[in-house]
Short mmCIF file of C-alpha atoms and ligand atoms in Angstrom, two decimals:
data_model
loop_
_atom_site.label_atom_id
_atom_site.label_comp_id
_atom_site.label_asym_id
_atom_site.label_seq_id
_atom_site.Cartn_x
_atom_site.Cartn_y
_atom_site.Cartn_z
CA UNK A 1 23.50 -22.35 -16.36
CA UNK A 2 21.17 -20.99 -13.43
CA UNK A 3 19.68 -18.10 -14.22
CA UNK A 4 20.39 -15.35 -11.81
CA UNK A 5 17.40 -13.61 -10.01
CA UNK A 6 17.51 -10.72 -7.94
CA UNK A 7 14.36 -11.59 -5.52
CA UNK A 8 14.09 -14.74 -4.03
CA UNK A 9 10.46 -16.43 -2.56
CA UNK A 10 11.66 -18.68 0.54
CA UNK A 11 8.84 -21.41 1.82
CA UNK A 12 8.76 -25.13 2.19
CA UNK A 13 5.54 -24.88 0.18
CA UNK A 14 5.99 -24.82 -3.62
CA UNK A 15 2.25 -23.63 -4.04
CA UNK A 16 2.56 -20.61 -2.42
CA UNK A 17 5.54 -20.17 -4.52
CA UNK A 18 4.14 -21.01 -7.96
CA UNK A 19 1.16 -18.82 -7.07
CA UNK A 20 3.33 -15.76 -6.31
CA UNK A 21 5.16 -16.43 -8.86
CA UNK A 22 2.44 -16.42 -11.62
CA UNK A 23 1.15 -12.91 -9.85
CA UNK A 24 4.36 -11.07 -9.86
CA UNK A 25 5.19 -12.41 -13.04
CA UNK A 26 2.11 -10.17 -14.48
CA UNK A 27 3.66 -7.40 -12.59
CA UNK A 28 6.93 -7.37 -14.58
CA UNK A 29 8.90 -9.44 -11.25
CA UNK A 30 10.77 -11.93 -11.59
CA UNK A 31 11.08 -14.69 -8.59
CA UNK A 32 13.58 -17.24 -7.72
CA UNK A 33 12.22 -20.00 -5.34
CA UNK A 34 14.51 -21.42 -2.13
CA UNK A 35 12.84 -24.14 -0.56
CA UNK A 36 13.48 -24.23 3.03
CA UNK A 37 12.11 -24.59 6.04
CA UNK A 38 11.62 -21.51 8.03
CA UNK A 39 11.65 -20.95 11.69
CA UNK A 40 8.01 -20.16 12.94
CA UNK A 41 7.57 -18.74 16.27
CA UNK A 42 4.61 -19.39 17.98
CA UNK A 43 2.22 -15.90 18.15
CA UNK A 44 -1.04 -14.60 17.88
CA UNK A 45 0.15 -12.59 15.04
CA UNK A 46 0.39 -13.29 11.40
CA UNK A 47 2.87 -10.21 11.32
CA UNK A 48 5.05 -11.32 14.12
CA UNK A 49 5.27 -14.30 12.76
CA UNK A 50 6.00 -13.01 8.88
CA UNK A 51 8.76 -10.44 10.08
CA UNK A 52 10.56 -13.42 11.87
CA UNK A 53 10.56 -15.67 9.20
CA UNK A 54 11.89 -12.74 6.87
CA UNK A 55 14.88 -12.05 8.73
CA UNK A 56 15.64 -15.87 9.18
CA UNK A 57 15.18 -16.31 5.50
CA UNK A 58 17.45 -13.02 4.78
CA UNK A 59 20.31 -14.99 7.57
CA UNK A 60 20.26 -17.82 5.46
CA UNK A 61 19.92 -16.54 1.57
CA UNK A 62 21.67 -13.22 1.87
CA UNK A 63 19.53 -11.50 -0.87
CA UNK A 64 16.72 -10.07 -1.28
CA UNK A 65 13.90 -12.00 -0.10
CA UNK A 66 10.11 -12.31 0.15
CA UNK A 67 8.27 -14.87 2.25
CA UNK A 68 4.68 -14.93 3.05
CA UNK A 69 2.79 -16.30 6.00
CA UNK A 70 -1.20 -17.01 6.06
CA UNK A 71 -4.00 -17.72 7.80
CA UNK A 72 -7.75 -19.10 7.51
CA UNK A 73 -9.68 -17.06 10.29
CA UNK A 74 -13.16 -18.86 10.87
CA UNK A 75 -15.29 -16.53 12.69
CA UNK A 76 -17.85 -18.71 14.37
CA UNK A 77 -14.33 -20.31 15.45
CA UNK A 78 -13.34 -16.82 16.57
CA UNK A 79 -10.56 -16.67 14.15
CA UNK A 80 -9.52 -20.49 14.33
CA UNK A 81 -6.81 -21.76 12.87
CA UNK A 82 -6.03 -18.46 12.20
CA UNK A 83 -1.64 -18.37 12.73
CA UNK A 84 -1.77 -22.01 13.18
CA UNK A 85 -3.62 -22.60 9.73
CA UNK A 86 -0.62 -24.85 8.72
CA UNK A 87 -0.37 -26.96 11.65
CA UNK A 88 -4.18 -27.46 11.97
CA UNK A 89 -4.15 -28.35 7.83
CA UNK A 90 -1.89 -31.15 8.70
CA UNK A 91 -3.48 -32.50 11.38
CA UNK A 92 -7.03 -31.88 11.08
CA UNK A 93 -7.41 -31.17 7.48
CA UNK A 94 -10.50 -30.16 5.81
CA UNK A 95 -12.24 -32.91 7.20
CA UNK A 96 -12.00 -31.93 10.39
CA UNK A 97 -12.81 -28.23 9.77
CA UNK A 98 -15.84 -28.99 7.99
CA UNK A 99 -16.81 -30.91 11.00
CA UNK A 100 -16.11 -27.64 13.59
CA UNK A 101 -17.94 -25.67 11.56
CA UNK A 102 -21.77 -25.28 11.90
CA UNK A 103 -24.26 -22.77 10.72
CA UNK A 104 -22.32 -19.38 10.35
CA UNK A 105 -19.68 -20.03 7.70
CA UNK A 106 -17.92 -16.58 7.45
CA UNK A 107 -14.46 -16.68 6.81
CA UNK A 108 -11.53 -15.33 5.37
CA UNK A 109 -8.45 -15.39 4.22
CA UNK A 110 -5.27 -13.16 5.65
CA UNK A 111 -1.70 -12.86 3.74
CA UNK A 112 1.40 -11.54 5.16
CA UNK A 113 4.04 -10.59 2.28
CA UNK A 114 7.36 -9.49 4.17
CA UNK A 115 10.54 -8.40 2.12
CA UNK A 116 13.84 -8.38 3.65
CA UNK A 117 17.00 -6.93 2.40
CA UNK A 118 20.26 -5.59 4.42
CA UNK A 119 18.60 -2.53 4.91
CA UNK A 120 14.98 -2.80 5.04
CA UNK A 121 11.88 -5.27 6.68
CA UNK A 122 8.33 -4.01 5.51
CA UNK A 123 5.07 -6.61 5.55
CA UNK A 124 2.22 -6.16 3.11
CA UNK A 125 -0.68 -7.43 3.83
CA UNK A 126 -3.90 -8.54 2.04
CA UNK A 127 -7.43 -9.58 3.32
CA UNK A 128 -9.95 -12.04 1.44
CA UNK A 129 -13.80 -12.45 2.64
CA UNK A 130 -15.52 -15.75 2.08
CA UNK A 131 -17.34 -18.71 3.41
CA UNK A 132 -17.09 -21.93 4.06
CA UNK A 133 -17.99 -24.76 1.91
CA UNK A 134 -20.49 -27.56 3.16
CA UNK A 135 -18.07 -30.56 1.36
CA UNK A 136 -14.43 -29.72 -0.23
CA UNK A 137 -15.07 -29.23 -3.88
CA UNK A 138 -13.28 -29.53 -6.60
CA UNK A 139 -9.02 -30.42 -6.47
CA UNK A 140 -6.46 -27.63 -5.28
CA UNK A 141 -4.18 -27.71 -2.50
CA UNK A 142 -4.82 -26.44 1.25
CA UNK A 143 -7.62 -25.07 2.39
CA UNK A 144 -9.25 -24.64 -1.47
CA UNK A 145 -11.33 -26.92 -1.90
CA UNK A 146 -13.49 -25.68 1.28
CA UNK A 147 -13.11 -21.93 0.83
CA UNK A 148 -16.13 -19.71 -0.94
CA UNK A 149 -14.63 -15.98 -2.13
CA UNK A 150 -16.71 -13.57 -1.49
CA UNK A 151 -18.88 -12.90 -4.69
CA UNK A 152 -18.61 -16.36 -6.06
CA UNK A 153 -20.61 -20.03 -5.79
CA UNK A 154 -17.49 -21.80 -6.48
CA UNK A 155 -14.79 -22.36 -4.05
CA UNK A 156 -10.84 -21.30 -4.58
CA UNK A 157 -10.56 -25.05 -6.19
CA UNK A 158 -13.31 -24.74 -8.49
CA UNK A 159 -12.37 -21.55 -10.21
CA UNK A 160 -9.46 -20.36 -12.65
CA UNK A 161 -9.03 -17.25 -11.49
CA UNK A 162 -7.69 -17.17 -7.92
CA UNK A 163 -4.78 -15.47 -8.72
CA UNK A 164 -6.58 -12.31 -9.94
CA UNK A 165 -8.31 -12.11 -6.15
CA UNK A 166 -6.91 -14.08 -3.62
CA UNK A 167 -5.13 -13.02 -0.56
CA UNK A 168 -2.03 -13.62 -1.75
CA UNK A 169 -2.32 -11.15 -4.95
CA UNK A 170 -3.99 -8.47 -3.03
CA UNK A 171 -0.48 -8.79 -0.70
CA UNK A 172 1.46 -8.89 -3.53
CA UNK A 173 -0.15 -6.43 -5.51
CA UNK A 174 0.99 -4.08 -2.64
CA UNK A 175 4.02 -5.24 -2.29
CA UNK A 176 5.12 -4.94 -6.41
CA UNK A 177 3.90 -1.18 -6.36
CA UNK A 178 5.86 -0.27 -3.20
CA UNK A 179 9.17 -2.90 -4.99
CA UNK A 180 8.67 -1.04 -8.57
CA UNK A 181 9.14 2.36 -7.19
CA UNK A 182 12.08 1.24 -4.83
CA UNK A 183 13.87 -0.09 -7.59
CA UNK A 184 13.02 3.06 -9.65
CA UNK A 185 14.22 5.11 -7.22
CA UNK A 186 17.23 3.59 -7.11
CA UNK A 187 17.93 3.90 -10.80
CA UNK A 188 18.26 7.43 -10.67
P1 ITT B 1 6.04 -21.72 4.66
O1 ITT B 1 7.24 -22.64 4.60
O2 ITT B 1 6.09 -20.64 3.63
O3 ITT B 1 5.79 -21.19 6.05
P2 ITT B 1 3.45 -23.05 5.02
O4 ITT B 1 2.66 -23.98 4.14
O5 ITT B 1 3.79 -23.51 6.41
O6 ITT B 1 4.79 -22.65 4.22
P3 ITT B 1 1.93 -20.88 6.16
O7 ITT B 1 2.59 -20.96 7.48
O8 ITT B 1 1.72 -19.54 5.57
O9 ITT B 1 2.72 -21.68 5.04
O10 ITT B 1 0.63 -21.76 6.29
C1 ITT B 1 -0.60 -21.41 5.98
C2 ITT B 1 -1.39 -22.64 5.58
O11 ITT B 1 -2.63 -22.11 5.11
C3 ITT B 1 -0.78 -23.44 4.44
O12 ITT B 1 -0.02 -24.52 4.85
C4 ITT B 1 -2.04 -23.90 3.68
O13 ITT B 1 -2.50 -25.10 4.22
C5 ITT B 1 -3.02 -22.79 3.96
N1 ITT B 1 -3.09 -21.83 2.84
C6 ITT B 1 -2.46 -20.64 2.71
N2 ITT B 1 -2.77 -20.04 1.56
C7 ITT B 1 -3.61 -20.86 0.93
C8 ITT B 1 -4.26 -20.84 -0.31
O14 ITT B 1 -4.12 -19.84 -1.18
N3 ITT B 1 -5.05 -21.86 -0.63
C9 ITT B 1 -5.22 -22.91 0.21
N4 ITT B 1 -4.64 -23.03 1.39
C10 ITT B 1 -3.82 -22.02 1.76
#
C-alpha cells in the first residue's frame, strides 16, 4: 500500500528531493516526492520563477506542495548562471565554469522554497557564501564538486555535512518553522 503523505516535493531532480527530504525529516516533516517536470519561465528572478512553478505544481498535484528553485551566482560573473544555473549545468557543466572563472572566486548559493496550497503561496528563501574550487573535487551531483562553503577547505562534495548548512536547509529551516506553526494553528 502507498503510504499517504500530506506534503508533497515536486522536481524532475531526485537530489534536491532526497536532500529536502533528509532535512525536513530532522524537523519532524514528512515528504512525498512527484517527479515531474515543471514549467520554468524565463526571469531574472529566482522568486518569479519559484512562485510559478508552485502554482503549476499545485494545478497538477492538488495538495499541498513544496518545490524549490536555485541558483549558483558567480560574482566575478556578475551573478552568472544565476536563474539559469540548470540550463548552464547541462550545457556547460563544471568544466566550463571552471574555465569562466579567473582570479576572484566568490560565490554563492541561493534557494527558493515555495509552498502552495488552495489558499496560500509563500517562498522562503536561504543564502549560502562560498568560493569556487580550482578543479571539481570529490563525487556529488551539480555544482558540488566545484563549490567551497564559506568556513570550510572542502567543497559541498567533499564533506558529510551539507545538509546541516546548505542553501537548501537554511530555506527549509524557514520554511518548517513557519509549516509547524500553521499546522498548529490549525489544530486548535
Ligand atoms: P526542478 O525540476 O526542481 O526545477 P532542476 O534541477 O531544474 O529541478 P533548478 O531549476 O532549481 O532545479 O536548478 C538549479 C541547478 O543548480 C540544478 O540543476 C543543479 O545543477 C544546481 N544545484 C542546485 N542546488 C544544488 C546543490 O545543492 N548542489 C549542487 N548543485 C545544485
Amino acid at each position: 500500500m502507498h503510504k499517504s503523505f500530506d506534503l508533497f516535493f515536486v522536481s524532475s531532480n531526485s537530489h534536491k528531493y532526497i536532500e529536502a527530504k533528509t532535512i525536513l525529516d530532522s524537523f519532524g516533516i514528512e515528504l512525498g516526492f512527484l517527479k515531474l517536470n515543471l514549467e520554468e519561465i524565463q526571469s531574472h528572478s529566482l522568486n518569479e520563477i519559484a512562485e510559478k512553478k508552485a502554482k503549476d505544481a499545485f494545478s497538477k498535484c492538488k495538495k499541498p506542495i513544496i518545490i524549490e528553485d536555485d541558483g549558483l551566482f558567480i560574482d566575478s560573473l556578475n551573478g552568472f548562471p544565476g536563474p539559469y544555473s540548470s540550463y548552464v549545468f547541462e550545457t556547460l557543466g563544471n568544466k566550463g565554469i571552471l574555465k569562466l572563472v579567473s582570479s576572484k572566486r566568490n560565490a554563492k548559493f541561493v534557494s527558493h522554497i515555495a509552498y502552495c496550497d488552495k489558499k496560500i503561496l509563500k517562498t522562503f528563501v536561504g543564502k549560502l557564501d562560498g568560493t569556487i574550487s580550482k578543479s571539481q573535487r570529490g563525487k556529488g551531483w551539480g555544482y558540488d564538486p566545484i563549490f567551497i562553503p564559506k568556513n570550510s577547505e572542502k567543497t559541498f562534495a567533499e564533506i558529510n555535512h551539507k545538509n546541516e548548512l546548505s542553501h537548501r536547509f537554511k530555506a527549509l529551516k524557514k520554511f518548517s518553522n513557519w509549516y509547524l506553526d500553521k499546522l498548529e494553528s490549525n489544530d486548535q
